[in-house]
mmCIF file of the C-alpha atoms, coordinates in Angstrom:
data_MODEL
# 
_entry.id   MODEL 
# 
loop_
_atom_site.group_PDB 
_atom_site.id 
_atom_site.type_symbol 
_atom_site.label_atom_id 
_atom_site.label_alt_id 
_atom_site.label_comp_id 
_atom_site.label_asym_id 
_atom_site.label_entity_id 
_atom_site.label_seq_id 
_atom_site.pdbx_PDB_ins_code 
_atom_site.Cartn_x 
_atom_site.Cartn_y 
_atom_site.Cartn_z 
_atom_site.occupancy 
_atom_site.B_iso_or_equiv 
_atom_site.pdbx_formal_charge 
_atom_site.auth_seq_id 
_atom_site.auth_comp_id 
_atom_site.auth_asym_id 
_atom_site.auth_atom_id 
_atom_site.pdbx_PDB_model_num 
ATOM 1   C CA . MET A 1 1   ? 127.446 190.903 44.840 1.00 0.00 ? 1   MET A CA 1 
ATOM 2   C CA . THR A 1 2   ? 125.529 192.567 42.250 1.00 0.00 ? 2   THR A CA 1 
ATOM 3   C CA . SER A 1 3   ? 123.979 196.192 42.988 1.00 0.00 ? 3   SER A CA 1 
ATOM 4   C CA . SER A 1 4   ? 121.981 198.324 40.153 1.00 0.00 ? 4   SER A CA 1 
ATOM 5   C CA . PHE A 1 5   ? 121.248 201.892 40.094 1.00 0.00 ? 5   PHE A CA 1 
ATOM 6   C CA . SER A 1 6   ? 120.044 204.230 37.105 1.00 0.00 ? 6   SER A CA 1 
ATOM 7   C CA . SER A 1 7   ? 122.877 208.398 37.943 1.00 0.00 ? 7   SER A CA 1 
ATOM 8   C CA . THR A 1 8   ? 119.312 209.936 36.519 1.00 0.00 ? 8   THR A CA 1 
ATOM 9   C CA . PRO A 1 9   ? 116.904 208.338 38.442 1.00 0.00 ? 9   PRO A CA 1 
ATOM 10  C CA . LEU A 1 10  ? 113.235 209.627 36.411 1.00 0.00 ? 10  LEU A CA 1 
ATOM 11  C CA . ASP A 1 11  ? 111.158 209.084 39.627 1.00 0.00 ? 11  ASP A CA 1 
ATOM 12  C CA . PRO A 1 12  ? 111.042 208.487 43.619 1.00 0.00 ? 12  PRO A CA 1 
ATOM 13  C CA . THR A 1 13  ? 111.208 204.618 43.199 1.00 0.00 ? 13  THR A CA 1 
ATOM 14  C CA . GLN A 1 14  ? 114.070 204.784 40.849 1.00 0.00 ? 14  GLN A CA 1 
ATOM 15  C CA . LEU A 1 15  ? 115.988 206.091 43.587 1.00 0.00 ? 15  LEU A CA 1 
ATOM 16  C CA . ASP A 1 16  ? 116.424 202.433 45.273 1.00 0.00 ? 16  ASP A CA 1 
ATOM 17  C CA . LEU A 1 17  ? 119.685 200.811 44.856 1.00 0.00 ? 17  LEU A CA 1 
ATOM 18  C CA . THR A 1 18  ? 119.064 197.085 44.679 1.00 0.00 ? 18  THR A CA 1 
ATOM 19  C CA . THR A 1 19  ? 121.560 194.399 45.909 1.00 0.00 ? 19  THR A CA 1 
ATOM 20  C CA . ASP A 1 20  ? 121.741 191.125 46.176 1.00 0.00 ? 20  ASP A CA 1 
ATOM 21  C CA . ARG A 1 21  ? 120.079 190.934 49.669 1.00 0.00 ? 21  ARG A CA 1 
ATOM 22  C CA . LEU A 1 22  ? 119.323 194.620 50.244 1.00 0.00 ? 22  LEU A CA 1 
ATOM 23  C CA . VAL A 1 23  ? 117.537 197.488 49.369 1.00 0.00 ? 23  VAL A CA 1 
ATOM 24  C CA . LEU A 1 24  ? 118.869 200.859 49.832 1.00 0.00 ? 24  LEU A CA 1 
ATOM 25  C CA . ARG A 1 25  ? 116.168 203.583 49.864 1.00 0.00 ? 25  ARG A CA 1 
ATOM 26  C CA . PRO A 1 26  ? 116.452 207.144 50.205 1.00 0.00 ? 26  PRO A CA 1 
ATOM 27  C CA . TRP A 1 27  ? 114.597 208.275 54.117 1.00 0.00 ? 27  TRP A CA 1 
ATOM 28  C CA . THR A 1 28  ? 111.084 210.049 53.795 1.00 0.00 ? 28  THR A CA 1 
ATOM 29  C CA . THR A 1 29  ? 110.646 212.850 55.881 1.00 0.00 ? 29  THR A CA 1 
ATOM 30  C CA . ASN A 1 30  ? 107.758 211.263 57.590 1.00 0.00 ? 30  ASN A CA 1 
ATOM 31  C CA . GLU A 1 31  ? 110.113 208.482 58.594 1.00 0.00 ? 31  GLU A CA 1 
ATOM 32  C CA . ALA A 1 32  ? 112.882 210.518 59.500 1.00 0.00 ? 32  ALA A CA 1 
ATOM 33  C CA . THR A 1 33  ? 110.154 212.667 61.551 1.00 0.00 ? 33  THR A CA 1 
ATOM 34  C CA . ALA A 1 34  ? 108.990 209.468 63.262 1.00 0.00 ? 34  ALA A CA 1 
ATOM 35  C CA . VAL A 1 35  ? 112.084 208.197 64.075 1.00 0.00 ? 35  VAL A CA 1 
ATOM 36  C CA . VAL A 1 36  ? 112.680 211.233 65.991 1.00 0.00 ? 36  VAL A CA 1 
ATOM 37  C CA . ALA A 1 37  ? 109.082 210.624 67.705 1.00 0.00 ? 37  ALA A CA 1 
ATOM 38  C CA . GLY A 1 38  ? 109.634 207.121 68.711 1.00 0.00 ? 38  GLY A CA 1 
ATOM 39  C CA . THR A 1 39  ? 106.837 206.373 66.529 1.00 0.00 ? 39  THR A CA 1 
ATOM 40  C CA . ARG A 1 40  ? 107.504 203.128 65.423 1.00 0.00 ? 40  ARG A CA 1 
ATOM 41  C CA . SER A 1 41  ? 106.546 201.473 62.078 1.00 0.00 ? 41  SER A CA 1 
ATOM 42  C CA . SER A 1 42  ? 105.712 197.458 61.453 1.00 0.00 ? 42  SER A CA 1 
ATOM 43  C CA . HIS A 1 43  ? 107.912 197.740 58.494 1.00 0.00 ? 43  HIS A CA 1 
ATOM 44  C CA . TRP A 1 44  ? 110.699 198.467 61.209 1.00 0.00 ? 44  TRP A CA 1 
ATOM 45  C CA . ALA A 1 45  ? 113.023 195.320 62.761 1.00 0.00 ? 45  ALA A CA 1 
ATOM 46  C CA . GLU A 1 46  ? 112.890 195.076 66.173 1.00 0.00 ? 46  GLU A CA 1 
ATOM 47  C CA . ASP A 1 47  ? 115.747 196.878 67.356 1.00 0.00 ? 47  ASP A CA 1 
ATOM 48  C CA . PHE A 1 48  ? 115.435 199.903 64.833 1.00 0.00 ? 48  PHE A CA 1 
ATOM 49  C CA . PRO A 1 49  ? 116.544 202.548 65.087 1.00 0.00 ? 49  PRO A CA 1 
ATOM 50  C CA . ALA A 1 50  ? 119.500 202.478 66.850 1.00 0.00 ? 50  ALA A CA 1 
ATOM 51  C CA . ASP A 1 51  ? 120.873 205.311 68.622 1.00 0.00 ? 51  ASP A CA 1 
ATOM 52  C CA . GLY A 1 52  ? 122.615 206.273 65.479 1.00 0.00 ? 52  GLY A CA 1 
ATOM 53  C CA . ASP A 1 53  ? 119.915 206.582 63.043 1.00 0.00 ? 53  ASP A CA 1 
ATOM 54  C CA . ARG A 1 54  ? 117.961 208.740 65.741 1.00 0.00 ? 54  ARG A CA 1 
ATOM 55  C CA . VAL A 1 55  ? 121.029 211.372 65.691 1.00 0.00 ? 55  VAL A CA 1 
ATOM 56  C CA . ILE A 1 56  ? 120.451 211.097 61.342 1.00 0.00 ? 56  ILE A CA 1 
ATOM 57  C CA . ALA A 1 57  ? 117.354 212.019 61.507 1.00 0.00 ? 57  ALA A CA 1 
ATOM 58  C CA . SER A 1 58  ? 116.977 215.017 64.176 1.00 0.00 ? 58  SER A CA 1 
ATOM 59  C CA . LEU A 1 59  ? 119.670 216.502 61.614 1.00 0.00 ? 59  LEU A CA 1 
ATOM 60  C CA . PHE A 1 60  ? 117.792 216.129 58.309 1.00 0.00 ? 60  PHE A CA 1 
ATOM 61  C CA . GLY A 1 61  ? 116.367 219.773 59.020 1.00 0.00 ? 61  GLY A CA 1 
ATOM 62  C CA . ASP A 1 62  ? 119.780 221.125 59.453 1.00 0.00 ? 62  ASP A CA 1 
ATOM 63  C CA . HIS A 1 63  ? 120.940 219.371 55.957 1.00 0.00 ? 63  HIS A CA 1 
ATOM 64  C CA . PRO A 1 64  ? 118.457 219.128 53.460 1.00 0.00 ? 64  PRO A CA 1 
ATOM 65  C CA . ASP A 1 65  ? 121.071 217.533 51.040 1.00 0.00 ? 65  ASP A CA 1 
ATOM 66  C CA . TRP A 1 66  ? 120.708 214.603 52.659 1.00 0.00 ? 66  TRP A CA 1 
ATOM 67  C CA . LEU A 1 67  ? 117.364 213.496 52.049 1.00 0.00 ? 67  LEU A CA 1 
ATOM 68  C CA . GLY A 1 68  ? 118.472 213.565 48.186 1.00 0.00 ? 68  GLY A CA 1 
ATOM 69  C CA . VAL A 1 69  ? 118.989 211.237 45.522 1.00 0.00 ? 69  VAL A CA 1 
ATOM 70  C CA . HIS A 1 70  ? 122.650 211.182 47.059 1.00 0.00 ? 70  HIS A CA 1 
ATOM 71  C CA . GLY A 1 71  ? 122.152 211.449 50.331 1.00 0.00 ? 71  GLY A CA 1 
ATOM 72  C CA . HIS A 1 72  ? 120.985 209.198 53.207 1.00 0.00 ? 72  HIS A CA 1 
ATOM 73  C CA . ARG A 1 73  ? 119.346 205.860 53.080 1.00 0.00 ? 73  ARG A CA 1 
ATOM 74  C CA . LEU A 1 74  ? 117.359 203.189 55.034 1.00 0.00 ? 74  LEU A CA 1 
ATOM 75  C CA . VAL A 1 75  ? 119.255 200.145 54.680 1.00 0.00 ? 75  VAL A CA 1 
ATOM 76  C CA . LEU A 1 76  ? 115.626 197.147 53.941 1.00 0.00 ? 76  LEU A CA 1 
ATOM 77  C CA . GLU A 1 77  ? 116.273 193.159 53.823 1.00 0.00 ? 77  GLU A CA 1 
ATOM 78  C CA . ARG A 1 78  ? 114.897 192.177 50.295 1.00 0.00 ? 78  ARG A CA 1 
ATOM 79  C CA . ASP A 1 79  ? 112.898 188.714 52.049 1.00 0.00 ? 79  ASP A CA 1 
ATOM 80  C CA . SER A 1 80  ? 111.462 190.491 54.722 1.00 0.00 ? 80  SER A CA 1 
ATOM 81  C CA . GLY A 1 81  ? 111.078 193.884 53.478 1.00 0.00 ? 81  GLY A CA 1 
ATOM 82  C CA . GLN A 1 82  ? 111.714 195.019 57.003 1.00 0.00 ? 82  GLN A CA 1 
ATOM 83  C CA . VAL A 1 83  ? 113.954 198.257 57.920 1.00 0.00 ? 83  VAL A CA 1 
ATOM 84  C CA . VAL A 1 84  ? 116.989 196.455 59.473 1.00 0.00 ? 84  VAL A CA 1 
ATOM 85  C CA . GLY A 1 85  ? 119.363 199.914 59.517 1.00 0.00 ? 85  GLY A CA 1 
ATOM 86  C CA . SER A 1 86  ? 120.511 203.121 58.126 1.00 0.00 ? 86  SER A CA 1 
ATOM 87  C CA . LEU A 1 87  ? 123.758 204.211 56.047 1.00 0.00 ? 87  LEU A CA 1 
ATOM 88  C CA . GLY A 1 88  ? 124.464 207.785 54.087 1.00 0.00 ? 88  GLY A CA 1 
ATOM 89  C CA . LEU A 1 89  ? 126.659 210.157 52.198 1.00 0.00 ? 89  LEU A CA 1 
ATOM 90  C CA . PHE A 1 90  ? 127.658 213.477 53.965 1.00 0.00 ? 90  PHE A CA 1 
ATOM 91  C CA . TRP A 1 91  ? 126.778 215.619 50.857 1.00 0.00 ? 91  TRP A CA 1 
ATOM 92  C CA . PRO A 1 92  ? 128.276 217.679 49.414 1.00 0.00 ? 92  PRO A CA 1 
ATOM 93  C CA . PRO A 1 93  ? 131.605 216.316 48.632 1.00 0.00 ? 93  PRO A CA 1 
ATOM 94  C CA . ALA A 1 94  ? 134.679 218.869 49.207 1.00 0.00 ? 94  ALA A CA 1 
ATOM 95  C CA . ASP A 1 95  ? 137.509 218.367 47.223 1.00 0.00 ? 95  ASP A CA 1 
ATOM 96  C CA . GLY A 1 96  ? 135.928 214.858 45.109 1.00 0.00 ? 96  GLY A CA 1 
ATOM 97  C CA . THR A 1 97  ? 135.611 213.415 48.562 1.00 0.00 ? 97  THR A CA 1 
ATOM 98  C CA . LEU A 1 98  ? 132.827 212.804 50.149 1.00 0.00 ? 98  LEU A CA 1 
ATOM 99  C CA . GLU A 1 99  ? 132.494 210.744 53.903 1.00 0.00 ? 99  GLU A CA 1 
ATOM 100 C CA . ILE A 1 100 ? 129.980 207.211 54.418 1.00 0.00 ? 100 ILE A CA 1 
ATOM 101 C CA . GLY A 1 101 ? 128.430 206.189 57.703 1.00 0.00 ? 101 GLY A CA 1 
ATOM 102 C CA . TYR A 1 102 ? 126.778 203.308 58.176 1.00 0.00 ? 102 TYR A CA 1 
ATOM 103 C CA . GLY A 1 103 ? 124.589 201.045 60.720 1.00 0.00 ? 103 GLY A CA 1 
ATOM 104 C CA . ILE A 1 104 ? 123.295 197.698 60.895 1.00 0.00 ? 104 ILE A CA 1 
ATOM 105 C CA . VAL A 1 105 ? 120.838 197.437 63.854 1.00 0.00 ? 105 VAL A CA 1 
ATOM 106 C CA . GLU A 1 106 ? 122.435 194.548 66.502 1.00 0.00 ? 106 GLU A CA 1 
ATOM 107 C CA . SER A 1 107 ? 119.818 191.325 65.691 1.00 0.00 ? 107 SER A CA 1 
ATOM 108 C CA . ARG A 1 108 ? 120.709 191.937 61.982 1.00 0.00 ? 108 ARG A CA 1 
ATOM 109 C CA . ARG A 1 109 ? 124.809 192.447 62.667 1.00 0.00 ? 109 ARG A CA 1 
ATOM 110 C CA . GLY A 1 110 ? 127.292 189.563 61.359 1.00 0.00 ? 110 GLY A CA 1 
ATOM 111 C CA . ARG A 1 111 ? 125.157 188.945 58.075 1.00 0.00 ? 111 ARG A CA 1 
ATOM 112 C CA . GLY A 1 112 ? 127.455 191.406 55.724 1.00 0.00 ? 112 GLY A CA 1 
ATOM 113 C CA . TYR A 1 113 ? 124.916 193.726 55.204 1.00 0.00 ? 113 TYR A CA 1 
ATOM 114 C CA . ALA A 1 114 ? 127.265 196.585 56.339 1.00 0.00 ? 114 ALA A CA 1 
ATOM 115 C CA . SER A 1 115 ? 129.560 195.918 53.675 1.00 0.00 ? 115 SER A CA 1 
ATOM 116 C CA . GLU A 1 116 ? 127.223 195.024 50.737 1.00 0.00 ? 116 GLU A CA 1 
ATOM 117 C CA . ALA A 1 117 ? 125.384 198.471 51.849 1.00 0.00 ? 117 ALA A CA 1 
ATOM 118 C CA . THR A 1 118 ? 128.510 200.883 52.271 1.00 0.00 ? 118 THR A CA 1 
ATOM 119 C CA . ARG A 1 119 ? 129.822 198.965 48.237 1.00 0.00 ? 119 ARG A CA 1 
ATOM 120 C CA . ALA A 1 120 ? 126.118 199.622 46.601 1.00 0.00 ? 120 ALA A CA 1 
ATOM 121 C CA . LEU A 1 121 ? 126.289 203.189 48.171 1.00 0.00 ? 121 LEU A CA 1 
ATOM 122 C CA . THR A 1 122 ? 129.785 204.112 47.116 1.00 0.00 ? 122 THR A CA 1 
ATOM 123 C CA . GLU A 1 123 ? 129.999 202.430 43.695 1.00 0.00 ? 123 GLU A CA 1 
ATOM 124 C CA . PHE A 1 124 ? 126.215 205.044 43.219 1.00 0.00 ? 124 PHE A CA 1 
ATOM 125 C CA . ALA A 1 125 ? 128.275 208.033 44.977 1.00 0.00 ? 125 ALA A CA 1 
ATOM 126 C CA . LEU A 1 126 ? 132.145 207.648 42.765 1.00 0.00 ? 126 LEU A CA 1 
ATOM 127 C CA . THR A 1 127 ? 128.550 207.913 39.580 1.00 0.00 ? 127 THR A CA 1 
ATOM 128 C CA . ALA A 1 128 ? 127.733 211.639 40.927 1.00 0.00 ? 128 ALA A CA 1 
ATOM 129 C CA . PRO A 1 129 ? 129.761 215.196 39.276 1.00 0.00 ? 129 PRO A CA 1 
ATOM 130 C CA . GLY A 1 130 ? 133.379 215.919 40.834 1.00 0.00 ? 130 GLY A CA 1 
ATOM 131 C CA . VAL A 1 131 ? 133.092 212.813 43.194 1.00 0.00 ? 131 VAL A CA 1 
ATOM 132 C CA . ARG A 1 132 ? 136.164 210.721 43.202 1.00 0.00 ? 132 ARG A CA 1 
ATOM 133 C CA . THR A 1 133 ? 137.063 209.048 46.778 1.00 0.00 ? 133 THR A CA 1 
ATOM 134 C CA . VAL A 1 134 ? 134.432 208.226 49.088 1.00 0.00 ? 134 VAL A CA 1 
ATOM 135 C CA . PHE A 1 135 ? 136.205 207.593 53.094 1.00 0.00 ? 135 PHE A CA 1 
ATOM 136 C CA . ALA A 1 136 ? 134.788 207.014 56.369 1.00 0.00 ? 136 ALA A CA 1 
ATOM 137 C CA . ASN A 1 137 ? 136.377 207.253 59.455 1.00 0.00 ? 137 ASN A CA 1 
ATOM 138 C CA . VAL A 1 138 ? 136.605 204.219 62.201 1.00 0.00 ? 138 VAL A CA 1 
ATOM 139 C CA . GLU A 1 139 ? 137.009 204.283 66.072 1.00 0.00 ? 139 GLU A CA 1 
ATOM 140 C CA . LEU A 1 140 ? 140.194 201.622 65.910 1.00 0.00 ? 140 LEU A CA 1 
ATOM 141 C CA . SER A 1 141 ? 138.197 199.829 69.019 1.00 0.00 ? 141 SER A CA 1 
ATOM 142 C CA . ASN A 1 142 ? 135.844 199.021 66.824 1.00 0.00 ? 142 ASN A CA 1 
ATOM 143 C CA . PRO A 1 143 ? 137.705 195.867 65.293 1.00 0.00 ? 143 PRO A CA 1 
ATOM 144 C CA . ALA A 1 144 ? 134.027 194.829 63.058 1.00 0.00 ? 144 ALA A CA 1 
ATOM 145 C CA . SER A 1 145 ? 134.131 198.503 61.223 1.00 0.00 ? 145 SER A CA 1 
ATOM 146 C CA . VAL A 1 146 ? 136.931 198.514 60.264 1.00 0.00 ? 146 VAL A CA 1 
ATOM 147 C CA . ARG A 1 147 ? 136.540 194.487 58.977 1.00 0.00 ? 147 ARG A CA 1 
ATOM 148 C CA . VAL A 1 148 ? 133.206 196.422 57.374 1.00 0.00 ? 148 VAL A CA 1 
ATOM 149 C CA . LEU A 1 149 ? 135.331 198.855 54.980 1.00 0.00 ? 149 LEU A CA 1 
ATOM 150 C CA . GLU A 1 150 ? 137.956 195.994 54.227 1.00 0.00 ? 150 GLU A CA 1 
ATOM 151 C CA . LYS A 1 151 ? 134.806 193.610 53.336 1.00 0.00 ? 151 LYS A CA 1 
ATOM 152 C CA . ALA A 1 152 ? 133.595 196.795 50.824 1.00 0.00 ? 152 ALA A CA 1 
ATOM 153 C CA . GLY A 1 153 ? 136.643 197.320 49.286 1.00 0.00 ? 153 GLY A CA 1 
ATOM 154 C CA . PHE A 1 154 ? 137.839 200.321 50.982 1.00 0.00 ? 154 PHE A CA 1 
ATOM 155 C CA . ARG A 1 155 ? 141.811 201.188 51.942 1.00 0.00 ? 155 ARG A CA 1 
ATOM 156 C CA . ARG A 1 156 ? 143.241 202.387 54.883 1.00 0.00 ? 156 ARG A CA 1 
ATOM 157 C CA . TRP A 1 157 ? 144.123 205.549 53.769 1.00 0.00 ? 157 TRP A CA 1 
ATOM 158 C CA . THR A 1 158 ? 145.800 207.436 56.996 1.00 0.00 ? 158 THR A CA 1 
ATOM 159 C CA . SER A 1 159 ? 145.841 206.637 61.112 1.00 0.00 ? 159 SER A CA 1 
ATOM 160 C CA . GLU A 1 160 ? 146.232 208.850 64.531 1.00 0.00 ? 160 GLU A CA 1 
ATOM 161 C CA . GLU A 1 161 ? 146.136 207.185 67.519 1.00 0.00 ? 161 GLU A CA 1 
ATOM 162 C CA . HIS A 1 162 ? 142.767 205.838 68.430 1.00 0.00 ? 162 HIS A CA 1 
ATOM 163 C CA . THR A 1 163 ? 140.591 205.870 64.855 1.00 0.00 ? 163 THR A CA 1 
ATOM 164 C CA . ALA A 1 164 ? 141.786 205.492 60.474 1.00 0.00 ? 164 ALA A CA 1 
ATOM 165 C CA . LYS A 1 165 ? 140.963 206.944 58.149 1.00 0.00 ? 165 LYS A CA 1 
ATOM 166 C CA . PHE A 1 166 ? 139.330 204.312 54.872 1.00 0.00 ? 166 PHE A CA 1 
ATOM 167 C CA . ARG A 1 167 ? 138.547 205.190 51.420 1.00 0.00 ? 167 ARG A CA 1 
ATOM 168 C CA . PHE A 1 168 ? 137.812 203.735 47.985 1.00 0.00 ? 168 PHE A CA 1 
ATOM 169 C CA . THR A 1 169 ? 138.254 205.647 44.312 1.00 0.00 ? 169 THR A CA 1 
ATOM 170 C CA . GLY A 1 170 ? 137.316 205.281 41.502 1.00 0.00 ? 170 GLY A CA 1 
ATOM 171 C CA . ALA A 1 171 ? 140.059 203.172 40.875 1.00 0.00 ? 171 ALA A CA 1 
ATOM 172 C CA . ASP A 1 172 ? 139.176 200.289 43.061 1.00 0.00 ? 172 ASP A CA 1 
ATOM 173 C CA . GLN A 1 173 ? 136.541 199.686 41.516 1.00 0.00 ? 173 GLN A CA 1 
ATOM 174 C CA . HIS A 1 174 ? 138.236 198.035 38.669 1.00 0.00 ? 174 HIS A CA 1 
ATOM 175 C CA . GLY A 1 175 ? 140.748 196.621 41.284 1.00 0.00 ? 175 GLY A CA 1 
# 
């Protein structure tokens, strides 16, 4: 997988992260408003938005940083141009760590999109000043989500009875 991005974007179009099969593009306020209102776009997969996308879109007003350069993004298939999910960083970082979340619509699951997108956004996050670790919390009853993180290069950090925390550090980029 290859990804490209600029750590000092010059214009909004340079905020997109591009992987082999995906484009990760920041949400617009109009898209968030449409998701919350239940308005459909012809550029969305039939099953987008999922419940998690609706929750995130409804929280942008309380968390404006999530719409920034290191915030949440829509996941678009490069071939079709359709929005097939979203993922994001829960900005700002705390003590050098930053949480990531992800979701791909059911019709596109099993294609490796979540791992591909998670890895690209994680590598981008680690270019931000003060970010040393990106982590995700996952329910152990969701083995597909655990596999997404493992395929993206995350390692189990801590475990509790029903959940685990996975992390990816700058050192993981080279190993």
